[in-house]
Short mmCIF file of C-alpha atoms in Angstrom, two decimals:
data_model
loop_
_atom_site.label_atom_id
_atom_site.label_comp_id
_atom_site.label_asym_id
_atom_site.label_seq_id
_atom_site.Cartn_x
_atom_site.Cartn_y
_atom_site.Cartn_z
CA UNK Z 1 0.17 -0.03 0.04
CA UNK Z 2 1.43 3.72 -0.69
CA UNK Z 3 1.60 5.60 2.28
CA UNK Z 4 3.43 8.39 4.13
CA UNK Z 5 5.86 6.88 6.41
CA UNK Z 6 5.94 7.92 9.99
CA UNK Z 7 9.22 9.02 9.68
CA UNK Z 8 8.61 11.31 6.84
CA UNK Z 9 6.62 13.66 9.06
CA UNK Z 10 9.44 14.02 11.04
CA UNK Z 11 11.58 15.62 8.62
CA UNK Z 12 8.61 18.04 7.59
CA UNK Z 13 8.78 19.10 11.14
CA UNK Z 14 12.75 19.67 10.62
CA UNK Z 15 12.21 21.66 7.71
CA UNK Z 16 9.72 23.30 9.33
CA UNK Z 17 12.07 24.18 12.20
CA UNK Z 18 14.71 25.53 9.85
CA UNK Z 19 12.38 28.12 8.62
CA UNK Z 20 11.31 29.02 12.27
CA UNK Z 21 14.87 29.18 13.55
CA UNK Z 22 15.75 31.74 10.51
CA UNK Z 23 12.54 33.73 10.83
CA UNK Z 24 13.17 33.78 15.13
CA UNK Z 25 10.19 31.91 16.00
CA UNK Z 26 9.99 29.52 18.99
CA UNK Z 27 7.12 27.79 18.16
CA UNK Z 28 4.41 27.09 15.45
CA UNK Z 29 0.93 26.49 15.45
CA UNK Z 30 -0.70 24.41 12.47
CA UNK Z 31 -4.37 24.56 12.27
CA UNK Z 32 -7.13 22.66 10.82
CA UNK Z 33 -10.61 21.03 10.28
CA UNK Z 34 -12.53 18.97 8.28
CA UNK Z 35 -12.88 22.11 5.93
CA UNK Z 36 -9.05 23.14 5.70
CA UNK Z 37 -7.35 20.14 6.38
CA UNK Z 38 -4.21 20.50 4.02
CA UNK Z 39 -1.71 21.63 6.46
CA UNK Z 40 -2.61 19.84 9.88
CA UNK Z 41 -2.78 16.55 7.45
CA UNK Z 42 0.89 17.33 5.91
CA UNK Z 43 2.42 17.69 9.58
CA UNK Z 44 0.71 15.36 11.33
CA UNK Z 45 -1.53 12.92 9.40
CA UNK Z 46 -4.74 13.61 11.17
CA UNK Z 47 -7.66 14.85 9.09
CA UNK Z 48 -10.13 15.93 11.90
CA UNK Z 49 -14.59 15.33 11.36
CA UNK Z 50 -17.02 17.69 12.22
CA UNK Z 51 -14.04 18.95 14.68
CA UNK Z 52 -10.70 21.38 14.60
CA UNK Z 53 -7.23 19.95 15.41
CA UNK Z 54 -3.74 22.07 15.47
CA UNK Z 55 -0.16 20.89 15.75
CA UNK Z 56 1.89 22.79 18.21
CA UNK Z 57 5.35 22.75 17.26
CA UNK Z 58 8.66 23.79 19.55
CA UNK Z 59 12.09 24.25 18.24
CA UNK Z 60 13.08 20.95 20.01
CA UNK Z 61 10.83 17.99 21.54
CA UNK Z 62 8.32 16.48 20.02
CA UNK Z 63 4.99 18.16 19.03
CA UNK Z 64 1.79 18.40 20.08
CA UNK Z 65 -1.14 17.77 18.79
CA UNK Z 66 -4.19 19.14 19.79
CA UNK Z 67 -7.97 17.77 19.33
CA UNK Z 68 -11.51 17.31 19.83
CA UNK Z 69 -12.99 15.16 22.37
CA UNK Z 70 -15.30 12.98 19.62
CA UNK Z 71 -12.32 12.70 17.44
CA UNK Z 72 -9.53 11.80 20.04
CA UNK Z 73 -9.54 8.28 19.20
CA UNK Z 74 -9.44 8.66 15.33
CA UNK Z 75 -6.61 11.11 16.15
CA UNK Z 76 -4.52 9.00 17.87
CA UNK Z 77 -5.43 6.25 15.26
CA UNK Z 78 -4.25 8.47 12.23
CA UNK Z 79 -1.38 10.58 13.68
CA UNK Z 80 2.23 10.30 13.44
CA UNK Z 81 2.72 11.75 16.82
CA UNK Z 82 2.44 10.76 20.27
CA UNK Z 83 1.27 13.45 22.50
CA UNK Z 84 -1.99 14.03 21.81
CA UNK Z 85 -4.32 16.17 23.55
CA UNK Z 86 -7.83 17.51 23.83
CA UNK Z 87 -9.30 20.79 24.40
CA UNK Z 88 -12.78 22.06 24.48
CA UNK Z 89 -12.34 24.54 21.82
CA UNK Z 90 -11.93 22.79 19.09
CA UNK Z 91 -15.44 20.45 19.43
CA UNK Z 92 -18.42 20.39 16.83
CA UNK Z 93 -17.60 23.39 14.31
CA UNK Z 94 -21.25 23.86 12.94
CA UNK Z 95 -23.28 24.28 16.12
CA UNK Z 96 -22.99 27.71 18.64
CA UNK Z 97 -23.90 25.78 21.77
CA UNK Z 98 -21.55 24.56 24.35
CA UNK Z 99 -21.27 20.96 24.00
CA UNK Z 100 -20.80 18.77 27.23
CA UNK Z 101 -18.44 15.92 27.28
CA UNK Z 102 -18.04 14.86 30.95
CA UNK Z 103 -15.92 11.79 30.03
CA UNK Z 104 -13.00 14.24 28.14
CA UNK Z 105 -9.82 14.92 29.65
CA UNK Z 106 -9.49 18.58 28.64
CA UNK Z 107 -6.67 20.53 28.44
CA UNK Z 108 -6.36 24.28 27.32
CA UNK Z 109 -4.16 26.21 24.88
CA UNK Z 110 -2.38 28.29 27.72
CA UNK Z 111 -1.99 25.25 29.82
CA UNK Z 112 0.25 23.50 26.70
CA UNK Z 113 2.21 27.13 26.23
CA UNK Z 114 2.93 27.57 30.01
CA UNK Z 115 4.67 23.97 29.32
CA UNK Z 116 6.39 24.61 26.27
CA UNK Z 117 8.05 27.62 28.19
CA UNK Z 118 9.35 25.44 30.79
CA UNK Z 119 11.51 23.85 27.73
CA UNK Z 120 12.37 27.34 26.73
CA UNK Z 121 11.29 31.25 25.95
CA UNK Z 122 8.68 31.80 23.97
CA UNK Z 123 9.03 35.32 22.80
CA UNK Z 124 7.97 34.93 19.28
CA UNK Z 125 5.47 31.97 17.50
CA UNK Z 126 4.03 31.79 14.17
CA UNK Z 127 0.27 30.96 13.33
CA UNK Z 128 -0.67 28.82 10.60
CA UNK Z 129 -4.09 28.68 9.37
CA UNK Z 130 -5.48 32.12 10.91
CA UNK Z 131 -7.33 32.43 7.49
CA UNK Z 132 -9.38 29.25 8.52
CA UNK Z 133 -10.21 29.41 11.66
CA UNK Z 134 -13.19 30.93 13.64
CA UNK Z 135 -12.58 34.32 15.47
CA UNK Z 136 -13.19 32.92 18.66
CA UNK Z 137 -10.54 30.19 18.47
CA UNK Z 138 -8.11 32.87 17.13
CA UNK Z 139 -8.66 34.85 19.99
CA UNK Z 140 -8.08 32.21 22.58
CA UNK Z 141 -4.64 31.54 20.56
CA UNK Z 142 -3.90 35.42 21.29
CA UNK Z 143 -4.96 35.39 24.68
CA UNK Z 144 -2.72 32.12 25.55
CA UNK Z 145 0.08 33.96 24.25
CA UNK Z 146 -0.25 37.17 25.66
CA UNK Z 147 3.52 38.27 26.08
CA UNK Z 148 4.69 36.36 22.67
CA UNK Z 149 4.47 38.07 19.55
CA UNK Z 150 2.40 35.83 17.22
CA UNK Z 151 3.01 36.48 13.46
CA UNK Z 152 1.39 34.93 10.12
CA UNK Z 153 3.35 31.56 9.10
CA UNK Z 154 1.65 30.31 5.92
CA UNK Z 155 4.27 31.38 4.19
CA UNK Z 156 6.77 28.46 5.84
CA UNK Z 157 3.72 25.73 5.27
CA UNK Z 158 3.82 26.44 1.26
CA UNK Z 159 7.12 26.43 1.30
CA UNK Z 160 7.38 23.22 3.09
CA UNK Z 161 5.24 21.86 0.66
CA UNK Z 162 6.32 23.07 -2.88
CA UNK Z 163 8.52 20.08 -3.63
CA UNK Z 164 7.08 16.36 -3.27
CA UNK Z 165 9.12 13.98 -1.89
CA UNK Z 166 8.91 10.13 -3.60
CA UNK Z 167 6.00 9.27 -1.30
CA UNK Z 168 4.18 12.01 -1.53
CA UNK Z 169 4.32 11.62 -5.78
CA UNK Z 170 3.11 7.59 -5.62
CA UNK Z 171 0.18 8.84 -3.29
CA UNK Z 172 -0.58 11.72 -5.95
CA UNK Z 173 -0.24 8.61 -8.79
CA UNK Z 174 -2.04 6.57 -7.06
CA UNK Z 175 -4.97 9.14 -6.89
CA UNK Z 176 -4.65 9.83 -10.27
CA UNK Z 177 -4.97 5.97 -11.32
CA UNK Z 178 -8.13 6.26 -8.74
CA UNK Z 179 -9.59 9.22 -10.66
CA UNK Z 180 -9.26 8.15 -14.13
CA UNK Z 181 -11.03 5.07 -13.21
CA UNK Z 182 -14.15 6.79 -11.77
CA UNK Z 183 -14.17 9.25 -14.78
CA UNK Z 184 -14.39 6.48 -17.46
CA UNK Z 185 -17.09 5.46 -15.49
CA UNK Z 186 -18.52 8.81 -15.58
CA UNK Z 187 -17.94 9.27 -19.27
CA UNK Z 188 -19.79 5.68 -19.82
CA UNK Z 189 -22.91 7.07 -17.72
CA UNK Z 190 -23.32 10.12 -19.98
CA UNK Z 191 -26.08 9.25 -22.03
CA UNK Z 192 -28.75 11.34 -23.36
CA UNK Z 193 -31.64 10.58 -20.68
CA UNK Z 194 -29.59 9.96 -17.81
CA UNK Z 195 -29.39 12.84 -14.93
CA UNK Z 196 -26.31 14.77 -14.32
CA UNK Z 197 -26.57 13.54 -10.73
CA UNK Z 198 -26.21 9.93 -12.39
CA UNK Z 199 -23.56 10.67 -14.14
CA UNK Z 200 -21.85 11.87 -10.39
CA UNK Z 201 -23.04 8.86 -8.57
CA UNK Z 202 -21.45 6.28 -11.15
CA UNK Z 203 -17.91 8.21 -10.54
CA UNK Z 204 -18.02 8.47 -6.85
CA UNK Z 205 -19.36 4.75 -7.03
CA UNK Z 206 -16.21 3.78 -8.91
CA UNK Z 207 -13.93 6.38 -7.25
CA UNK Z 208 -14.58 4.79 -3.38
CA UNK Z 209 -14.64 1.22 -5.38
CA UNK Z 210 -11.11 1.85 -6.29
CA UNK Z 211 -9.74 2.73 -2.93
CA UNK Z 212 -10.22 6.78 -2.80
CA UNK Z 213 -10.02 8.11 0.70
CA UNK Z 214 -13.00 10.65 -0.21
CA UNK Z 215 -14.15 12.62 -3.18
CA UNK Z 216 -13.25 16.20 -2.34
CA UNK Z 217 -15.68 17.21 -5.18
CA UNK Z 218 -17.30 15.93 -8.72
CA UNK Z 219 -18.86 18.93 -10.56
CA UNK Z 220 -20.65 17.97 -13.08
CA UNK Z 221 -23.04 20.20 -15.33
CA UNK Z 222 -24.41 20.03 -19.03
CA UNK Z 223 -25.85 22.18 -22.01
CA UNK Z 224 -26.56 25.52 -20.82
CA UNK Z 225 -25.28 25.05 -17.41
CA UNK Z 226 -21.53 24.43 -18.19
CA UNK Z 227 -21.71 28.31 -18.17
CA UNK Z 228 -22.00 28.06 -14.27
CA UNK Z 229 -17.77 27.20 -13.88
CA UNK Z 230 -17.92 25.39 -11.14
CA UNK Z 231 -21.57 23.61 -11.12
CA UNK Z 232 -22.68 20.99 -8.87
CA UNK Z 233 -24.66 18.09 -10.30
CA UNK Z 234 -28.20 18.40 -10.51
CA UNK Z 235 -31.41 16.45 -11.42
CA UNK Z 236 -31.36 18.03 -15.17
CA UNK Z 237 -31.70 14.99 -17.42
CA UNK Z 238 -28.57 15.33 -19.93
CA UNK Z 239 -30.16 15.80 -23.82
CA UNK Z 240 -28.58 14.61 -26.76
CA UNK Z 241 -25.73 17.14 -27.88
CA UNK Z 242 -25.36 18.52 -24.62
CA UNK Z 243 -21.50 19.34 -23.60
CA UNK Z 244 -20.67 17.77 -20.46
CA UNK Z 245 -18.29 20.01 -17.90
CA UNK Z 246 -16.74 17.47 -15.37
CA UNK Z 247 -14.47 18.08 -12.97
CA UNK Z 248 -13.40 14.96 -10.68
CA UNK Z 249 -11.12 15.23 -7.65
CA UNK Z 250 -9.87 12.06 -5.74
CA UNK Z 251 -8.02 12.14 -2.43
CA UNK Z 252 -5.85 9.44 -1.60
CA UNK Z 253 -3.88 9.17 1.79
CA UNK Z 254 -4.27 13.05 1.76
CA UNK Z 255 -3.14 13.82 -1.37
CA UNK Z 256 -5.57 15.24 -4.40
CA UNK Z 257 -5.48 14.38 -7.95
CA UNK Z 258 -7.57 16.53 -9.79
CA UNK Z 259 -8.77 15.93 -13.84
CA UNK Z 260 -11.26 17.06 -16.47
CA UNK Z 261 -12.00 16.59 -19.73
CA UNK Z 262 -14.45 18.18 -22.27
CA UNK Z 263 -17.16 16.03 -23.91
CA UNK Z 264 -20.32 15.71 -25.71
CA UNK Z 265 -23.08 13.46 -24.89
CA UNK Z 266 -24.86 12.10 -28.22
CA UNK Z 267 -24.13 13.63 -31.30
CA UNK Z 268 -21.59 16.49 -31.50
CA UNK Z 269 -21.61 19.41 -33.58
CA UNK Z 270 -18.68 20.85 -35.39
CA UNK Z 271 -18.77 24.29 -33.72
CA UNK Z 272 -18.57 21.93 -30.24
CA UNK Z 273 -15.74 20.14 -31.90
CA UNK Z 274 -13.55 23.14 -32.86
CA UNK Z 275 -14.51 24.66 -29.46
CA UNK Z 276 -12.81 21.71 -27.91
CA UNK Z 277 -9.77 21.93 -30.16
CA UNK Z 278 -8.99 25.29 -28.58
CA UNK Z 279 -8.70 23.63 -25.19
CA UNK Z 280 -6.69 20.57 -26.48
CA UNK Z 281 -3.96 23.53 -28.31
CA UNK Z 282 -3.68 25.28 -25.49
CA UNK Z 283 -2.92 22.51 -23.39
CA UNK Z 284 -0.01 21.26 -25.21
CA UNK Z 285 1.24 24.51 -25.19
CA UNK Z 286 1.32 24.69 -21.62
CA UNK Z 287 2.90 21.35 -21.43
CA UNK Z 288 5.64 22.61 -23.85
CA UNK Z 289 6.46 25.28 -21.55
CA UNK Z 290 6.29 22.59 -18.57
CA UNK Z 291 10.25 21.66 -17.70
CA UNK Z 292 12.66 21.91 -14.76
CA UNK Z 293 13.94 26.01 -15.05
CA UNK Z 294 11.26 27.07 -17.18
CA UNK Z 295 9.81 30.28 -15.96
CA UNK Z 296 6.24 29.78 -14.60
CA UNK Z 297 4.81 33.05 -16.26
CA UNK Z 298 5.93 32.23 -19.49
CA UNK Z 299 4.03 29.19 -19.34
CA UNK Z 300 0.68 31.33 -18.51
CA UNK Z 301 1.85 33.72 -21.04
CA UNK Z 302 1.94 31.37 -23.81
CA UNK Z 303 -1.55 30.05 -23.13
CA UNK Z 304 -3.01 33.49 -22.84
CA UNK Z 305 -1.18 34.67 -25.82
CA UNK Z 306 -2.90 31.42 -27.70
CA UNK Z 307 -6.23 32.72 -26.98
CA UNK Z 308 -5.79 36.35 -27.80
CA UNK Z 309 -4.47 35.32 -30.90
CA UNK Z 310 -7.60 33.02 -31.69
CA UNK Z 311 -10.00 36.04 -30.24
CA UNK Z 312 -11.45 34.22 -27.42
CA UNK Z 313 -9.51 35.44 -24.42
CA UNK Z 314 -12.81 37.19 -23.24
CA UNK Z 315 -13.96 33.54 -22.07
CA UNK Z 316 -10.10 33.34 -20.60
CA UNK Z 317 -11.19 33.64 -16.68
CA UNK Z 318 -8.29 32.60 -14.66
CA UNK Z 319 -4.37 31.06 -14.93
CA UNK Z 320 -4.19 27.97 -16.14
CA UNK Z 321 -1.80 26.06 -14.11
CA UNK Z 322 -1.60 25.23 -10.14
CA UNK Z 323 -0.18 22.93 -8.10
CA UNK Z 324 -1.81 20.28 -6.11
CA UNK Z 325 -0.97 18.01 -3.00
CA UNK Z 326 -2.73 17.75 -0.04
CA UNK Z 327 -4.68 20.70 -1.41
CA UNK Z 328 -6.68 20.28 -4.52
CA UNK Z 329 -4.88 23.66 -5.56
CA UNK Z 330 -1.81 24.79 -3.84
CA UNK Z 331 1.46 26.83 -4.89
CA UNK Z 332 2.53 27.31 -7.10
CA UNK Z 333 -0.54 29.66 -8.87
CA UNK Z 334 1.34 31.30 -11.07
CA UNK Z 335 0.59 34.47 -13.32
CA UNK Z 336 1.85 36.29 -16.21
CA UNK Z 337 3.74 38.67 -13.50
CA UNK Z 338 5.00 35.64 -11.61
CA UNK Z 339 9.00 35.22 -10.91
CA UNK Z 340 8.87 31.52 -9.81
CA UNK Z 341 10.57 28.73 -11.69
CA UNK Z 342 9.76 25.02 -12.19
CA UNK Z 343 11.86 22.49 -10.39
CA UNK Z 344 11.72 18.71 -10.52
CA UNK Z 345 9.24 17.76 -7.18
CA UNK Z 346 6.77 20.17 -7.99
CA UNK Z 347 3.60 18.65 -9.05
CA UNK Z 348 0.84 20.43 -11.15
CA UNK Z 349 -2.25 20.66 -12.64
CA UNK Z 350 -2.84 22.06 -16.22
CA UNK Z 351 -5.93 23.87 -16.03
CA UNK Z 352 -7.16 25.06 -19.15
CA UNK Z 353 -10.51 26.49 -19.35
CA UNK Z 354 -12.81 28.65 -21.71
CA UNK Z 355 -16.25 30.27 -19.94
CA UNK Z 356 -19.06 31.80 -21.64
CA UNK Z 357 -17.93 31.13 -25.10
CA UNK Z 358 -21.42 30.37 -27.75
CA UNK Z 359 -20.34 27.12 -28.81
CA UNK Z 360 -19.56 25.56 -24.82
CA UNK Z 361 -17.53 26.32 -21.71
CA UNK Z 362 -15.28 23.69 -20.07
CA UNK Z 363 -11.86 23.08 -19.46
CA UNK Z 364 -8.66 20.61 -19.06
CA UNK Z 365 -6.98 19.61 -16.25
CA UNK Z 366 -4.33 17.09 -16.38
CA UNK Z 367 -2.21 16.49 -13.34
CA UNK Z 368 1.82 16.17 -13.94
CA UNK Z 369 5.24 15.74 -11.70
CA UNK Z 370 8.08 17.86 -13.15
CA UNK Z 371 10.97 15.53 -13.50
CA UNK Z 372 14.40 16.50 -14.11
CA UNK Z 373 14.36 16.54 -17.60
CA UNK Z 374 10.66 17.46 -18.45
CA UNK Z 375 7.37 16.17 -17.09
CA UNK Z 376 5.62 13.42 -16.06
CA UNK Z 377 1.64 12.76 -16.39
CA UNK Z 378 0.10 11.79 -12.95
CA UNK Z 379 -3.36 11.15 -14.72
CA UNK Z 380 -2.91 8.25 -18.16
CA UNK Z 381 -6.66 9.00 -18.85
CA UNK Z 382 -6.28 12.71 -19.92
CA UNK Z 383 -3.47 12.21 -22.27
CA UNK Z 384 -5.06 9.28 -24.04
CA UNK Z 385 -8.79 11.17 -24.60
CA UNK Z 386 -6.25 14.10 -25.81
CA UNK Z 387 -4.32 11.89 -28.19
CA UNK Z 388 -7.22 10.13 -29.26
CA UNK Z 389 -8.95 13.31 -30.07
CA UNK Z 390 -6.43 14.65 -31.87
CA UNK Z 391 -5.75 11.87 -33.84
CA UNK Z 392 -9.42 11.57 -34.83
CA UNK Z 393 -9.42 15.32 -35.73
CA UNK Z 394 -6.69 15.08 -37.72
CA UNK Z 395 -7.86 11.91 -39.98
CA UNK Z 396 -11.27 13.99 -41.28
#
């Protein structure tokens, strides 16, 4: 089974500590919950359900993982760390009431920080995930560090997560393999007379049947609904000639691969075919710029220049590439002014899209790992579909 070994979580913490020392931080608090799980999952392997969690990382010694009462046992089951504590502040995120847990053994942020002060001074601390937590949780952390400067440390985790290890890449490849099988099932189900929800159900069934941890999203829209960009599946019936916009995201061991290929249910018009041609050609252009040392801005500019040349740039709504990993979209997420370069071990998605075009709206998403001499696709299916399409169009 492909997974991230416990030892790798220790290596991640040491890389984080190097950045902490450079920023003169004595500790770092990494927050996460069911909805914004990526940073906490990355440093602890814990993914809260309904509740919240945080890993407190001192400069020395084992980190302290804070969980909530109902999720304590699954936290201990999942996490790479031994020191797990329970605090009331992290109980169910969806209700305003204070829930009683008479059998819970609670601690507090204040007690944990006081304990850390016995190991060494606590003058300046970083906080990862302030943008995701509730105001009340933020105030509790802030008040518990009244004599300590608290600074935003989100950039540290983005930097640590940027280059993937062989184990991370293996997990992403497995997520992509599962996504491929599920997308095939969705395309097979996309027959006139079926509903969008039935297409999504086919994808979910195949994804879980092939080992998905979860399906973060399965976007399905058809006909004029493709203009919704990120439309959820509905009871709308797919008609003959409807363009289908289906983006499928699959999570495996915390790692997320997303794929999307534009297609039409039943008979396809020449106008729809030319529209799909545009996306495939732009995706090929993007891939030609994907190489170690290549400027990320050059990839963005090449795609946008192509769309400008084809007179469709007004339908191009956002940059054509983003990173992937423990989040569906993560760094790098470049634009034409970005200064970053591609490096071996980066994992990215091309995200080539046109929305509001008279002949349809859609995108191509294909996931890659940057290698020493170019790139390697993680999804086999999208490349196969693009190649088959190009061959069939060229034969006409």
